[in-house]
mmCIF file of C-alpha atoms and ligand atoms in Angstrom:
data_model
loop_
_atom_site.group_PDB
_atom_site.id
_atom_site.type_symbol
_atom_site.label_atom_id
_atom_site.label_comp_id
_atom_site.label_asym_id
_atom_site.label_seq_id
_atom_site.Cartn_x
_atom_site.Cartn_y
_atom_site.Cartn_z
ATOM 1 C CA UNK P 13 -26.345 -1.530 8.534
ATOM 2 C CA UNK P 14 -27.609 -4.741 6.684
ATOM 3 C CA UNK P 15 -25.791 -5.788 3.684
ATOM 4 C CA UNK P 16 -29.107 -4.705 1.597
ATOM 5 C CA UNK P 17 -28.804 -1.432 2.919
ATOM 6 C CA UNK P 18 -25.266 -0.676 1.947
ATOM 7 C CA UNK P 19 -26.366 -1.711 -1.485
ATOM 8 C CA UNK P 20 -29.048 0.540 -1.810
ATOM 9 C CA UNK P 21 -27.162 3.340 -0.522
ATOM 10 C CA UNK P 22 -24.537 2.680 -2.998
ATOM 11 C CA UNK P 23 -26.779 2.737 -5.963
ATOM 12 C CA UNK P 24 -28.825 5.686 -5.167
ATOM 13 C CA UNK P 25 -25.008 7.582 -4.558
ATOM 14 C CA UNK P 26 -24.016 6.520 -8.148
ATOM 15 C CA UNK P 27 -27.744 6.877 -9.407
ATOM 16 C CA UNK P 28 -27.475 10.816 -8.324
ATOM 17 C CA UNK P 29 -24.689 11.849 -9.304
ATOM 18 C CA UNK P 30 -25.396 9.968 -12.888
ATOM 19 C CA UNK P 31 -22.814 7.557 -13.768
ATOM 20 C CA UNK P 32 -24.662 5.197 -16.667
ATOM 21 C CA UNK P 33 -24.067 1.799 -16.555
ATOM 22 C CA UNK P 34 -22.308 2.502 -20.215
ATOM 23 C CA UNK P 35 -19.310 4.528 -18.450
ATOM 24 C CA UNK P 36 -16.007 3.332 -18.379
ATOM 25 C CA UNK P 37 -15.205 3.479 -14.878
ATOM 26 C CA UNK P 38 -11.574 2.661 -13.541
ATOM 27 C CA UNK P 39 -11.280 1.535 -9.867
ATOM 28 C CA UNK P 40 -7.814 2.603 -8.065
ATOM 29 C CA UNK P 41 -7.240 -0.860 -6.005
ATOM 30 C CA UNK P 42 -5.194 -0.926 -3.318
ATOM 31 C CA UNK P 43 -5.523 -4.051 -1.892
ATOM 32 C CA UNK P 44 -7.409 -3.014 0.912
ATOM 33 C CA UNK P 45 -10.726 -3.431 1.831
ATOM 34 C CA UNK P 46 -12.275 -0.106 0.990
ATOM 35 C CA UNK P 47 -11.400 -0.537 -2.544
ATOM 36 C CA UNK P 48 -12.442 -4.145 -2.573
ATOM 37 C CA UNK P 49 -15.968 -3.491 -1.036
ATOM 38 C CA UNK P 50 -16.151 -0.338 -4.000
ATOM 39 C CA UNK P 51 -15.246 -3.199 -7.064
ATOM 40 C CA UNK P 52 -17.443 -5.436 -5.648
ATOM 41 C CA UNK P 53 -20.572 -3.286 -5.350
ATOM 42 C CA UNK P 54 -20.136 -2.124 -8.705
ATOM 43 C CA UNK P 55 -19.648 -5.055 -10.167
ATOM 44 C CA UNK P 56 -22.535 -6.360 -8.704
ATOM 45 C CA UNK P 57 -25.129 -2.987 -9.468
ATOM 46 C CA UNK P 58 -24.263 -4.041 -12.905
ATOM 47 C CA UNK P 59 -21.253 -1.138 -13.623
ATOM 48 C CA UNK P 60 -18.712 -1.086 -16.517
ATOM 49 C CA UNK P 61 -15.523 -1.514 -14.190
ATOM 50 C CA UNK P 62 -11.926 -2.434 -14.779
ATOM 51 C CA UNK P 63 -8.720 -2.567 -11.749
ATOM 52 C CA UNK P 64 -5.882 -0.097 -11.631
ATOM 53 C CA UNK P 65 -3.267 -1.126 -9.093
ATOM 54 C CA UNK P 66 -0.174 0.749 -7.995
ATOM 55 C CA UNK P 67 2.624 -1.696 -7.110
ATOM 56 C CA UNK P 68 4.622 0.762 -4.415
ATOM 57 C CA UNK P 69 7.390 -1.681 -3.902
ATOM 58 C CA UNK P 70 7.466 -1.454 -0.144
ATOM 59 C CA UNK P 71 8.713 -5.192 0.390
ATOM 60 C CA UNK P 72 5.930 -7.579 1.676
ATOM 61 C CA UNK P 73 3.137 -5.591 2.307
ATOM 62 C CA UNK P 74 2.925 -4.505 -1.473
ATOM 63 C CA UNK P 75 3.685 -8.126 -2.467
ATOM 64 C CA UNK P 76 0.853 -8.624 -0.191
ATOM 65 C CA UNK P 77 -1.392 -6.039 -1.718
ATOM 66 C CA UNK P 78 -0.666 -7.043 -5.326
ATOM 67 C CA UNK P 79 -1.540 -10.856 -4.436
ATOM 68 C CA UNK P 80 -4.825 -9.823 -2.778
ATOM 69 C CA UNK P 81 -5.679 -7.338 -5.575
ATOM 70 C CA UNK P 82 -5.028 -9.537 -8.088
ATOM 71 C CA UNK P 83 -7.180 -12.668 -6.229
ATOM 72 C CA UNK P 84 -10.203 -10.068 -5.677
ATOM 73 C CA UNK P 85 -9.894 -9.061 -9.966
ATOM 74 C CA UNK P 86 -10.060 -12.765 -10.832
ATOM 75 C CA UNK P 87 -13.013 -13.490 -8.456
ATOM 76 C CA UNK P 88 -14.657 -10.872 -9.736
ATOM 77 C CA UNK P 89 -13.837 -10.767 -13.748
ATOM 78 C CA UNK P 90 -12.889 -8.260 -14.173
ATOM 79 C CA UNK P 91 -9.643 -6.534 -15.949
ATOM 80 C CA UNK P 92 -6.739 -5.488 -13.991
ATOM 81 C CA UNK P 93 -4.211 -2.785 -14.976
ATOM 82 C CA UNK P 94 -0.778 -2.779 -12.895
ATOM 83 C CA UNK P 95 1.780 0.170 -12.727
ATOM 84 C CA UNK P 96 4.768 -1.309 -11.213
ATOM 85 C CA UNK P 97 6.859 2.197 -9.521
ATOM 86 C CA UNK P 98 9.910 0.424 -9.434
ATOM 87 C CA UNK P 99 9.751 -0.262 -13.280
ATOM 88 C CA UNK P 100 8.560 3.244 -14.186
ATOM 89 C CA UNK P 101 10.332 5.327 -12.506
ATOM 90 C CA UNK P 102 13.765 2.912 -11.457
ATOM 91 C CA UNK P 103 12.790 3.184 -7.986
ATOM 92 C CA UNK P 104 10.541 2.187 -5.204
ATOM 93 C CA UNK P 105 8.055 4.590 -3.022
ATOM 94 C CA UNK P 106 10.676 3.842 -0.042
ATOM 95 C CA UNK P 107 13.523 5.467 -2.130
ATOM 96 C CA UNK P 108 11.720 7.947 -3.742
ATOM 97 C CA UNK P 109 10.192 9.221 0.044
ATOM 98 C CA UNK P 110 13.984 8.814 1.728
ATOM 99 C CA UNK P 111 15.658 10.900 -1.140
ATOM 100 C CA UNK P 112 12.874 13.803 -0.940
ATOM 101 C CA UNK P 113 13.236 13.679 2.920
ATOM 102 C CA UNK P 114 17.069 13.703 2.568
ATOM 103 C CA UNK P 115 16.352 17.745 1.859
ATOM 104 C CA UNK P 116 16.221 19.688 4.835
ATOM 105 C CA UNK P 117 13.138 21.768 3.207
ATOM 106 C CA UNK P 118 10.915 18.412 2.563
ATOM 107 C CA UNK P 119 12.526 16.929 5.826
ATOM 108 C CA UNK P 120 9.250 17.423 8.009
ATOM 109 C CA UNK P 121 6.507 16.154 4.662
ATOM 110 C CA UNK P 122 4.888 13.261 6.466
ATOM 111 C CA UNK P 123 5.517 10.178 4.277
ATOM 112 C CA UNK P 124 1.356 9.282 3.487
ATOM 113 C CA UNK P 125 1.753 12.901 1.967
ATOM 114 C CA UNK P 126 4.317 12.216 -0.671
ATOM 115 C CA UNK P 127 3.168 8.826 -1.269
ATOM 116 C CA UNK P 128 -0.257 10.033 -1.808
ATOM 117 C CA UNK P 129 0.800 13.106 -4.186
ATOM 118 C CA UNK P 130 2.710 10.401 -6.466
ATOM 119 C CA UNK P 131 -0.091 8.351 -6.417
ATOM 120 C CA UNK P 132 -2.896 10.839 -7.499
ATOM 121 C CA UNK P 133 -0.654 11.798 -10.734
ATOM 122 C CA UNK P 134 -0.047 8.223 -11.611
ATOM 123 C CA UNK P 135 -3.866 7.702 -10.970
ATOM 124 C CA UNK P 136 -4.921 10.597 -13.394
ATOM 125 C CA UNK P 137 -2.883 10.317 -15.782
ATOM 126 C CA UNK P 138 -3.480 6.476 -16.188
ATOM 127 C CA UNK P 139 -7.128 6.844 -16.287
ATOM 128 C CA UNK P 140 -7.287 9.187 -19.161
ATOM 129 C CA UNK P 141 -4.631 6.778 -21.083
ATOM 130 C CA UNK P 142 -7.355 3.917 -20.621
ATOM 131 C CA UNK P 143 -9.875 6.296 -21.735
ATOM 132 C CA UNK P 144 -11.984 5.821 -18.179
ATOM 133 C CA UNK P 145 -14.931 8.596 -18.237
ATOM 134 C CA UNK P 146 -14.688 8.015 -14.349
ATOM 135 C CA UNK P 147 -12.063 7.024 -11.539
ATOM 136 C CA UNK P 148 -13.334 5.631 -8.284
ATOM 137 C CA UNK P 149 -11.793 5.630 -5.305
ATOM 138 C CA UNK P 150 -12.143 3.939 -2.267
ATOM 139 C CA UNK P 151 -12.928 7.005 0.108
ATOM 140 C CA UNK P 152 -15.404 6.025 2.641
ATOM 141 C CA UNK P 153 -17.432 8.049 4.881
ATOM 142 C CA UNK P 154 -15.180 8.210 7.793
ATOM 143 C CA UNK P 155 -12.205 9.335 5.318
ATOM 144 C CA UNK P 156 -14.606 12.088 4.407
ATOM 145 C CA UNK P 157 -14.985 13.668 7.213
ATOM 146 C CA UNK P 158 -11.851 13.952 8.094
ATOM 147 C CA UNK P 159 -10.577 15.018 5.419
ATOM 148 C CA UNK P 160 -14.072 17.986 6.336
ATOM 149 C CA UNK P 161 -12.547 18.880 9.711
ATOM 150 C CA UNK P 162 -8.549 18.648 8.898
ATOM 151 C CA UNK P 163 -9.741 21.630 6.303
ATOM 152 C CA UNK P 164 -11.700 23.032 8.604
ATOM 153 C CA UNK P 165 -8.971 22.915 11.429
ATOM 154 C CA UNK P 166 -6.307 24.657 8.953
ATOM 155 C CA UNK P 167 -8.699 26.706 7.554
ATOM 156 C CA UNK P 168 -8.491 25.840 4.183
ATOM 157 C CA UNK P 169 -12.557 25.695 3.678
ATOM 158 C CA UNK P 170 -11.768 26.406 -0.212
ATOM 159 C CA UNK P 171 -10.303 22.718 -0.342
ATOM 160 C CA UNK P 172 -13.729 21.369 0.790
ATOM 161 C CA UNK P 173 -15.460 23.225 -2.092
ATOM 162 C CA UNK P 174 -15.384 20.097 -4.234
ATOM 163 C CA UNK P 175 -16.973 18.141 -1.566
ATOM 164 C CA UNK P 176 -19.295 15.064 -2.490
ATOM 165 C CA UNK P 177 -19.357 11.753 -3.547
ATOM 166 C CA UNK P 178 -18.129 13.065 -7.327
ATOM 167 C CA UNK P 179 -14.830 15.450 -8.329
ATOM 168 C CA UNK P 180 -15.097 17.391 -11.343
ATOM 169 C CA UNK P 181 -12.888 19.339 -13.062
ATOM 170 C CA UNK P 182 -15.511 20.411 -15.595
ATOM 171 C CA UNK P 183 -13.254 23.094 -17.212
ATOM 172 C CA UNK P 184 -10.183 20.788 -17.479
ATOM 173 C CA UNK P 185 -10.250 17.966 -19.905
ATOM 174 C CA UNK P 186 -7.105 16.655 -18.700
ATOM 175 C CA UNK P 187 -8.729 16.136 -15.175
ATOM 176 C CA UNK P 188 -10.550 12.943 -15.085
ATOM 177 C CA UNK P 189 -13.886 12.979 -12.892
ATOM 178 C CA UNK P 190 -12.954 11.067 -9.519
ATOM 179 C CA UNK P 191 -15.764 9.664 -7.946
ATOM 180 C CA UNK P 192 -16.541 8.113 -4.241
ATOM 181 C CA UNK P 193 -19.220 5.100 -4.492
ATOM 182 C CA UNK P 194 -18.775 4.592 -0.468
ATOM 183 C CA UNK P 195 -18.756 8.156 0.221
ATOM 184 C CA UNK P 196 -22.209 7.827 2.770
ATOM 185 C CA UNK P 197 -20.767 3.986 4.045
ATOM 186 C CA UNK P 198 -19.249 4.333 7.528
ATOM 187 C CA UNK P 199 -15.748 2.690 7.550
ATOM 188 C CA UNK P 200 -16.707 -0.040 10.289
ATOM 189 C CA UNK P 201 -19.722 -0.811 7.981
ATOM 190 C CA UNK P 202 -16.933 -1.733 4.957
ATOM 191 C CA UNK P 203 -14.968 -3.446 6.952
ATOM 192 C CA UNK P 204 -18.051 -5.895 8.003
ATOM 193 C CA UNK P 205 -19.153 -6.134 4.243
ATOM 194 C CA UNK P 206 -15.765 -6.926 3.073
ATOM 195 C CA UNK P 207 -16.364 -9.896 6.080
ATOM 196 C CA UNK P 208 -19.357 -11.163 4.793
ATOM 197 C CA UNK P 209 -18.517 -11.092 1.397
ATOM 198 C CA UNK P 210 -14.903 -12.815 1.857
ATOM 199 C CA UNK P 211 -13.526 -10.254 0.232
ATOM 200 C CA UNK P 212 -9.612 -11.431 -0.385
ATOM 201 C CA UNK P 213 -7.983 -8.142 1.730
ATOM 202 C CA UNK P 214 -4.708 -7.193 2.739
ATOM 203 C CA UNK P 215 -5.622 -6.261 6.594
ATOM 204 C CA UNK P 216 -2.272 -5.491 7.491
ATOM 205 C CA UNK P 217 -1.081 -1.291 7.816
ATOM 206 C CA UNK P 218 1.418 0.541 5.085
ATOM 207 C CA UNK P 219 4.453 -0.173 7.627
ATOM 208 C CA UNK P 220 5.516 3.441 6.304
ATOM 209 C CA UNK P 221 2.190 5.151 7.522
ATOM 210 C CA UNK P 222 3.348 8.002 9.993
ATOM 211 C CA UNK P 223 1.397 9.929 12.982
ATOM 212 C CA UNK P 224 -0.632 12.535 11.039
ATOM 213 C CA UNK P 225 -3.184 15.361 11.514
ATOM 214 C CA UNK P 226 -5.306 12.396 9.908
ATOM 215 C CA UNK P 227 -5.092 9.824 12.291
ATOM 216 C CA UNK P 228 -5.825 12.119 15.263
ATOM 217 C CA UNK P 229 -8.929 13.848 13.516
ATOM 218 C CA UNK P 230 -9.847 9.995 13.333
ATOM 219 C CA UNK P 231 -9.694 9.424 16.952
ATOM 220 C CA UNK P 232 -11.854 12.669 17.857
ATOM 221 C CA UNK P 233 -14.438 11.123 15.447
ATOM 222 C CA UNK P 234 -14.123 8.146 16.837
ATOM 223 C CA UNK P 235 -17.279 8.230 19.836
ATOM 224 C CA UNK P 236 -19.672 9.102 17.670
ATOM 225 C CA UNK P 237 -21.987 6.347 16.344
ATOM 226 C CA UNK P 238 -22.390 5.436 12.154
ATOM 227 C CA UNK P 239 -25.473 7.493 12.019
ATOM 228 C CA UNK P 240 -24.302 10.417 13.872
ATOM 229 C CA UNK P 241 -21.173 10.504 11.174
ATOM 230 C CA UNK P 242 -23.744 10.062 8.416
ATOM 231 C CA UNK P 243 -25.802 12.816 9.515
ATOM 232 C CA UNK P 244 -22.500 15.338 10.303
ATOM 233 C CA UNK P 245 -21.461 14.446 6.668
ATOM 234 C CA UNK P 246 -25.008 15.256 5.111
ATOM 235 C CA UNK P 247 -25.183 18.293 6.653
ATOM 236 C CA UNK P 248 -21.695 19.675 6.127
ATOM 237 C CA UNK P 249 -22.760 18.948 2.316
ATOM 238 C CA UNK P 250 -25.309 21.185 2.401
ATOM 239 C CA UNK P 251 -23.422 23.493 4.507
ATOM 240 C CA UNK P 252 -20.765 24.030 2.079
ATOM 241 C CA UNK P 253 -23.264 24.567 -0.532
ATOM 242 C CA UNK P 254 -25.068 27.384 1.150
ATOM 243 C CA UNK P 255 -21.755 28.808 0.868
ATOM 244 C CA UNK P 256 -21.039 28.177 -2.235
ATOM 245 C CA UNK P 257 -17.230 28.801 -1.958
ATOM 246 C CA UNK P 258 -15.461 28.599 -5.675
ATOM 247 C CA UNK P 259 -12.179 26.996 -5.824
ATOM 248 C CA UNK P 260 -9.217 28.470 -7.410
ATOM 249 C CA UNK P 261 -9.861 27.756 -11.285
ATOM 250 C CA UNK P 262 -7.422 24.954 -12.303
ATOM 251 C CA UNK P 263 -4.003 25.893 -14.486
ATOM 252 C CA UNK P 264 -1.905 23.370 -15.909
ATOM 253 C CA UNK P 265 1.163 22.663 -14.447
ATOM 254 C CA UNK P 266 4.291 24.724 -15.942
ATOM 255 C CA UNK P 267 6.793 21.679 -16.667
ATOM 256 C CA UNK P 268 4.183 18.369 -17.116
ATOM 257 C CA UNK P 269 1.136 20.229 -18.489
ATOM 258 C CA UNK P 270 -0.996 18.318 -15.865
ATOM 259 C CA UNK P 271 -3.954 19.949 -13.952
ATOM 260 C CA UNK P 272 -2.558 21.385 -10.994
ATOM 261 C CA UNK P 273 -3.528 23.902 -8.249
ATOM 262 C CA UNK P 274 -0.188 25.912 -8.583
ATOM 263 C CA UNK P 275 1.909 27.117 -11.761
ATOM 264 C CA UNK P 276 4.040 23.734 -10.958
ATOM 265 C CA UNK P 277 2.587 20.684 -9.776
ATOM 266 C CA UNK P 278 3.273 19.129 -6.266
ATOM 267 C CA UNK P 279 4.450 15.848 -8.366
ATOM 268 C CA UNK P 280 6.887 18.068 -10.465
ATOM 269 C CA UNK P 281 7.948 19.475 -7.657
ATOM 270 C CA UNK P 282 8.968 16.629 -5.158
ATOM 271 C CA UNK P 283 10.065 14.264 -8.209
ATOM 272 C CA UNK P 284 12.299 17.612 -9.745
ATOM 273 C CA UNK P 285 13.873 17.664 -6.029
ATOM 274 C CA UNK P 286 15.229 14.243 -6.367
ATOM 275 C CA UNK P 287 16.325 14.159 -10.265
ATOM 276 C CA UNK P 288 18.437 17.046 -9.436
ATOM 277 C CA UNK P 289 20.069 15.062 -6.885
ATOM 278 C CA UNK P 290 20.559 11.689 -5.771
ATOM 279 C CA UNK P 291 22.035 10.828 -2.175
ATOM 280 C CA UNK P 292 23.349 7.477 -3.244
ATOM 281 C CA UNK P 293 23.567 6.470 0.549
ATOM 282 C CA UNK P 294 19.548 6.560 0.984
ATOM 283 C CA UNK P 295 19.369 4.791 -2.180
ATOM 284 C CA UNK P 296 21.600 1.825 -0.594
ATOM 285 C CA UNK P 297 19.785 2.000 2.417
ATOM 286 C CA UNK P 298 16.377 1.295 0.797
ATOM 287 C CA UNK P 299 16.799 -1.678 -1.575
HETATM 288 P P1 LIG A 14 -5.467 6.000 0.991
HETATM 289 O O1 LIG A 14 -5.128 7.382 0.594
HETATM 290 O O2 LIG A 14 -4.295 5.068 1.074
HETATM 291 O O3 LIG A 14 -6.414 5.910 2.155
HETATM 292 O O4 LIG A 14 -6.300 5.407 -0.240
HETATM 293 C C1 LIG A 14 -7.488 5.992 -0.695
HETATM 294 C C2 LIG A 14 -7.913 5.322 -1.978
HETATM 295 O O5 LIG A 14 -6.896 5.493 -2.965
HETATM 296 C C3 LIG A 14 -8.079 3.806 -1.869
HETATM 297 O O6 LIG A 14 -9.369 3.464 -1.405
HETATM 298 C C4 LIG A 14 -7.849 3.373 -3.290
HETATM 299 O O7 LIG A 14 -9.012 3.551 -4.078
HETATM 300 C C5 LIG A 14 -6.778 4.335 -3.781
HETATM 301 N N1 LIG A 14 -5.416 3.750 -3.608
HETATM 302 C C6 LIG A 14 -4.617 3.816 -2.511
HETATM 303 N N2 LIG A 14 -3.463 3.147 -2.705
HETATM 304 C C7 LIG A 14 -3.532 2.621 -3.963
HETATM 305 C C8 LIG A 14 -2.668 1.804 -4.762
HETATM 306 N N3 LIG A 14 -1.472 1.389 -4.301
HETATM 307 N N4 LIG A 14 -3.072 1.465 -5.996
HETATM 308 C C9 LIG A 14 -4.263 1.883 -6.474
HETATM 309 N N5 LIG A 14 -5.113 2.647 -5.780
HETATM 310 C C10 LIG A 14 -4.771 3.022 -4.545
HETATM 311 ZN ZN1 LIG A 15 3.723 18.989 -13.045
#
């Protein structure tokens, strides 16, 4: 795909699913270059943007992140918001993943998982606080459909219902709208615009990243060419609307009040496990 291309495909994504050029839109940075390629499109198409960046305090490679992040934010002009883990909650990811693992019920959670269930609260919660209308993420096309077949594979078609390049939770103020500007942008495709463009990325792997479900669903995808993916994506949009499968309506989480699929949040659940107790070992261990 040309760089002009990717551009166009961008705006007409953002263009149908009606984002104005007047919305506060929050971008979740994380240093890497699907996030960087997202601030720098909409930046350029003209969009109302600002950074959010999660600090996860795994040694060098956040330092690395957070230096990268904050490089692309000044290049760009554009605001950047930092939530430092360590400083909010006392602890970094690499505790807070060691002491919910130290329970022989969470042993087995693969670490992305928990890592990616404390990120999505902080990410939800922080947009509403800076009054975004919208949050986008860096999701590309290849993350898509993965994320189509690993629901597929476990059966859980319900959890594809939402599927698209926008997230509502129409009902639920609380919820803001998460949306996907790279959503029909094969990942090899990012990577070579992020080239072009010098984008300043952190090309190095979260060094706590485990084997997952994920990464071989990425393999299996891996033979077929951009367009192939692009077309399997289109249609298994409109396949999913022909069925027209309704999610469970949202509730808000018993103990934090947050949106949540269940009558107590994953977050309040994997965070309770730890504040009840502490293995002060692990705790060594990781600093
Ligand atoms: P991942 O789940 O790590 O593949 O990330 C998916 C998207 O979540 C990225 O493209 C970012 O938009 C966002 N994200 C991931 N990690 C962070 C972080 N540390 N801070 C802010 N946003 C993040
Ligand atoms: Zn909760």
């Amino acid at each position: 795909m040309k760089a002009e291309e990717i551009e166009k495909k961008v705006r007409d994504t953002l263009k149908k699913i009606g984002i104005s050029k007047k919305d506060k839109i929050l971008i979740a940075l994380s240093g890497g270059k699907d996030s960087a390629v997202t601030a720098f499109l909409l930046k350029k198409l003209g969009y109302n943007i600002e950074g959010f960046h999660i600090d996860l305090g795994i040694g060098k490679y956040s330092e690395e992140c957070l230096k990268k992040t904050e490089e692309l934010c000044e290049n760009l002009k554009i605001k950047l918001h930092k939530h430092i883990v360590k400083e909010k909650k006392g602890v970094t990811m690499c505790y807070i993943r060691a002491a919910i693992k130290s329970f022989p019920k969470y042993k087995k959670l693969n670490n992305c998982a928990i890592c990616g269930v404390i990120k999505k609260d902080i990410l939800n919660k922080e947009a509403r606080r800076l009054k975004a209308e919208y949050l986008a993420t860096g999701h590309n096309l290849d993350d898509e459909l993965q994320t189509f077949l690993i629901n597929l594979f476990k059966g859980s078609l319900k959890l594809s219902a939402n599927l698209g390049p926008i997230t509502k939770g129409k009902e639920n103020k609380k919820f803001i709208p998460r949306i996907k500007p790279l959503y029909y942008i094969p990942e090899k495709e990012v990577l070579k615009y992020s080239k072009i463009k010098k984008l300043p990325v952190n090309e190095k792997k979260c060094p706590c990243a485990q084997k997952s479900y994920r990464i071989e669903t990425r393999t299996l995808l891996e033979k077929y060419k951009p367009k192939e993916k692009i077309q399997m994506l289109e249609n298994f949009v409109k396949f999913m609307e022909k069925l027209n499968i309704k999610r469970d309506k949202i509730k808000y989480c018993k103990i934090c009040r947050e949106p949540s699929q269940r009558d107590i949040c994953k977050n309040c659940e994997l965070l309770g496990v730890i504040n009840q107790k502490v293995d002060s070992k692990i705790y060594k261990k990781t600093q």
